[in-house]
């Protein structure tokens, strides 16, 4: 199964990062028919998402987002497009929450 791994650093803090994650989950539920569950923790939250052919997690903390997803056979052929769209959405949501609206998102190599 193809994997998607996206790591995004941010300077939002946990409260604003939660807003980004919940916004992303709302959009995924509405537009992609995903089932999402969100669990808040003291220092880190976990968003789990799934639908036929895809499942994964988004870990949220005060400094980073870490998305890991597995795609089934049919969606696997669209891996690069799906990864690009998720990256774009996260970057836009992070930029919208950043102080002054400045894009503060950055990426680090997947590992």
PDB file of C-alpha atoms in Angstrom:
ATOM      1  CA  UNK A   1       0.000   0.000   0.000  1.00  0.00           C
ATOM      2  CA  UNK A   2       1.343   3.471  -0.837  1.00  0.00           C
ATOM      3  CA  UNK A   3       2.096   5.716   2.099  1.00  0.00           C
ATOM      4  CA  UNK A   4       1.792   9.455   2.499  1.00  0.00           C
ATOM      5  CA  UNK A   5       3.926  11.203   5.082  1.00  0.00           C
ATOM      6  CA  UNK A   6       3.714  14.966   5.594  1.00  0.00           C
ATOM      7  CA  UNK A   7       5.557  16.868   8.313  1.00  0.00           C
ATOM      8  CA  UNK A   8       4.845  20.566   8.787  1.00  0.00           C
ATOM      9  CA  UNK A   9       6.460  22.787  11.378  1.00  0.00           C
ATOM     10  CA  UNK A  10       4.504  25.789  12.642  1.00  0.00           C
ATOM     11  CA  UNK A  11       4.618  28.569  15.231  1.00  0.00           C
ATOM     12  CA  UNK A  12       0.942  28.504  16.149  1.00  0.00           C
ATOM     13  CA  UNK A  13       0.931  26.889  19.569  1.00  0.00           C
ATOM     14  CA  UNK A  14      -1.361  24.014  20.475  1.00  0.00           C
ATOM     15  CA  UNK A  15      -4.657  25.925  20.657  1.00  0.00           C
ATOM     16  CA  UNK A  16      -4.387  27.385  17.141  1.00  0.00           C
ATOM     17  CA  UNK A  17      -2.951  24.109  15.799  1.00  0.00           C
ATOM     18  CA  UNK A  18      -6.067  22.356  17.096  1.00  0.00           C
ATOM     19  CA  UNK A  19      -8.191  24.799  15.106  1.00  0.00           C
ATOM     20  CA  UNK A  20      -6.207  23.982  11.960  1.00  0.00           C
ATOM     21  CA  UNK A  21      -6.578  20.240  12.534  1.00  0.00           C
ATOM     22  CA  UNK A  22     -10.298  20.490  13.227  1.00  0.00           C
ATOM     23  CA  UNK A  23     -10.788  22.640  10.109  1.00  0.00           C
ATOM     24  CA  UNK A  24      -8.927  20.073   8.035  1.00  0.00           C
ATOM     25  CA  UNK A  25     -11.033  17.269   9.556  1.00  0.00           C
ATOM     26  CA  UNK A  26     -14.293  19.146   8.839  1.00  0.00           C
ATOM     27  CA  UNK A  27     -13.287  19.580   5.214  1.00  0.00           C
ATOM     28  CA  UNK A  28     -12.222  15.921   4.926  1.00  0.00           C
ATOM     29  CA  UNK A  29     -15.568  14.776   6.336  1.00  0.00           C
ATOM     30  CA  UNK A  30     -17.603  17.018   4.028  1.00  0.00           C
ATOM     31  CA  UNK A  31     -15.676  16.695   0.780  1.00  0.00           C
ATOM     32  CA  UNK A  32     -14.051  13.267   1.031  1.00  0.00           C
ATOM     33  CA  UNK A  33     -16.593  11.334   3.102  1.00  0.00           C
ATOM     34  CA  UNK A  34     -13.942  10.652   5.767  1.00  0.00           C
ATOM     35  CA  UNK A  35     -14.822   9.455   9.234  1.00  0.00           C
ATOM     36  CA  UNK A  36     -12.731  11.512  11.668  1.00  0.00           C
ATOM     37  CA  UNK A  37     -12.185  11.225  15.404  1.00  0.00           C
ATOM     38  CA  UNK A  38     -10.250  13.833  17.361  1.00  0.00           C
ATOM     39  CA  UNK A  39      -8.626  13.141  20.719  1.00  0.00           C
ATOM     40  CA  UNK A  40      -7.130  16.006  22.701  1.00  0.00           C
ATOM     41  CA  UNK A  41      -4.103  15.397  24.897  1.00  0.00           C
ATOM     42  CA  UNK A  42      -2.133  17.575  27.270  1.00  0.00           C
ATOM     43  CA  UNK A  43       0.769  18.153  24.863  1.00  0.00           C
ATOM     44  CA  UNK A  44      -0.340  16.380  21.685  1.00  0.00           C
ATOM     45  CA  UNK A  45      -3.623  15.601  19.949  1.00  0.00           C
ATOM     46  CA  UNK A  46      -4.456  12.771  17.578  1.00  0.00           C
ATOM     47  CA  UNK A  47      -6.841  12.976  14.640  1.00  0.00           C
ATOM     48  CA  UNK A  48      -7.707   9.612  13.111  1.00  0.00           C
ATOM     49  CA  UNK A  49      -9.372   9.498   9.701  1.00  0.00           C
ATOM     50  CA  UNK A  50     -10.636   6.742   7.442  1.00  0.00           C
ATOM     51  CA  UNK A  51     -12.824   5.921   4.485  1.00  0.00           C
ATOM     52  CA  UNK A  52     -12.915   3.123   1.982  1.00  0.00           C
ATOM     53  CA  UNK A  53      -9.452   2.919   0.474  1.00  0.00           C
ATOM     54  CA  UNK A  54      -7.675   5.296   2.861  1.00  0.00           C
ATOM     55  CA  UNK A  55      -6.849   5.663   6.536  1.00  0.00           C
ATOM     56  CA  UNK A  56      -4.391   7.547   8.674  1.00  0.00           C
ATOM     57  CA  UNK A  57      -3.552   9.856  11.510  1.00  0.00           C
ATOM     58  CA  UNK A  58      -2.663  13.492  12.004  1.00  0.00           C
ATOM     59  CA  UNK A  59      -0.632  14.183  15.129  1.00  0.00           C
ATOM     60  CA  UNK A  60      -0.905  17.757  16.338  1.00  0.00           C
ATOM     61  CA  UNK A  61       1.327  19.515  18.830  1.00  0.00           C
ATOM     62  CA  UNK A  62       2.419  23.060  19.583  1.00  0.00           C
ATOM     63  CA  UNK A  63       5.181  22.991  16.954  1.00  0.00           C
ATOM     64  CA  UNK A  64       4.293  20.494  14.216  1.00  0.00           C
ATOM     65  CA  UNK A  65       1.743  18.499  12.282  1.00  0.00           C
ATOM     66  CA  UNK A  66       2.624  14.910  11.372  1.00  0.00           C
ATOM     67  CA  UNK A  67       0.303  13.208   8.884  1.00  0.00           C
ATOM     68  CA  UNK A  68       0.638   9.534   7.993  1.00  0.00           C
ATOM     69  CA  UNK A  69      -1.810   7.867   5.641  1.00  0.00           C
ATOM     70  CA  UNK A  70      -2.154   4.553   3.898  1.00  0.00           C
ATOM     71  CA  UNK A  71      -3.890   4.375   0.536  1.00  0.00           C
ATOM     72  CA  UNK A  72      -5.541   1.306  -0.883  1.00  0.00           C
ATOM     73  CA  UNK A  73      -4.953  -0.040  -4.365  1.00  0.00           C
ATOM     74  CA  UNK A  74      -7.402   2.216  -6.223  1.00  0.00           C
ATOM     75  CA  UNK A  75      -6.375   5.469  -4.521  1.00  0.00           C
ATOM     76  CA  UNK A  76      -2.701   4.494  -4.633  1.00  0.00           C
ATOM     77  CA  UNK A  77      -2.435   5.463  -8.266  1.00  0.00           C
ATOM     78  CA  UNK A  78      -3.328   9.030  -7.222  1.00  0.00           C
ATOM     79  CA  UNK A  79      -0.797   9.190  -4.377  1.00  0.00           C
ATOM     80  CA  UNK A  80       1.168  12.193  -5.651  1.00  0.00           C
ATOM     81  CA  UNK A  81      -1.980  14.233  -6.363  1.00  0.00           C
ATOM     82  CA  UNK A  82      -3.498  13.362  -2.976  1.00  0.00           C
ATOM     83  CA  UNK A  83      -0.280  14.220  -1.155  1.00  0.00           C
ATOM     84  CA  UNK A  84       0.004  17.535  -3.013  1.00  0.00           C
ATOM     85  CA  UNK A  85      -3.603  18.459  -2.172  1.00  0.00           C
ATOM     86  CA  UNK A  86      -3.231  17.595   1.529  1.00  0.00           C
ATOM     87  CA  UNK A  87       0.002  19.595   1.672  1.00  0.00           C
ATOM     88  CA  UNK A  88      -1.666  22.586   0.005  1.00  0.00           C
ATOM     89  CA  UNK A  89      -4.628  22.463   2.375  1.00  0.00           C
ATOM     90  CA  UNK A  90      -2.469  22.217   5.488  1.00  0.00           C
ATOM     91  CA  UNK A  91      -0.220  25.050   4.318  1.00  0.00           C
ATOM     92  CA  UNK A  92      -3.225  27.288   3.634  1.00  0.00           C
ATOM     93  CA  UNK A  93      -4.807  26.530   7.012  1.00  0.00           C
ATOM     94  CA  UNK A  94      -1.525  27.117   8.849  1.00  0.00           C
ATOM     95  CA  UNK A  95      -0.951  30.409   7.001  1.00  0.00           C
ATOM     96  CA  UNK A  96      -4.478  31.577   7.841  1.00  0.00           C
ATOM     97  CA  UNK A  97      -3.882  30.955  11.571  1.00  0.00           C
ATOM     98  CA  UNK A  98      -0.364  32.433  11.654  1.00  0.00           C
ATOM     99  CA  UNK A  99       0.025  35.832  13.342  1.00  0.00           C
ATOM    100  CA  UNK A 100      -0.462  38.521  10.724  1.00  0.00           C
ATOM    101  CA  UNK A 101      -1.617  35.874   8.240  1.00  0.00           C
ATOM    102  CA  UNK A 102       1.993  35.272   7.166  1.00  0.00           C
ATOM    103  CA  UNK A 103       2.792  31.837   5.882  1.00  0.00           C
ATOM    104  CA  UNK A 104       4.955  30.308   8.582  1.00  0.00           C
ATOM    105  CA  UNK A 105       4.615  26.697   7.486  1.00  0.00           C
ATOM    106  CA  UNK A 106       7.742  24.848   6.591  1.00  0.00           C
ATOM    107  CA  UNK A 107       8.530  21.280   5.849  1.00  0.00           C
ATOM    108  CA  UNK A 108      11.214  18.883   6.808  1.00  0.00           C
ATOM    109  CA  UNK A 109      12.217  15.701   5.052  1.00  0.00           C
ATOM    110  CA  UNK A 110       9.956  12.744   5.667  1.00  0.00           C
ATOM    111  CA  UNK A 111      11.605  10.129   7.734  1.00  0.00           C
TER     112      UNK A 111
END
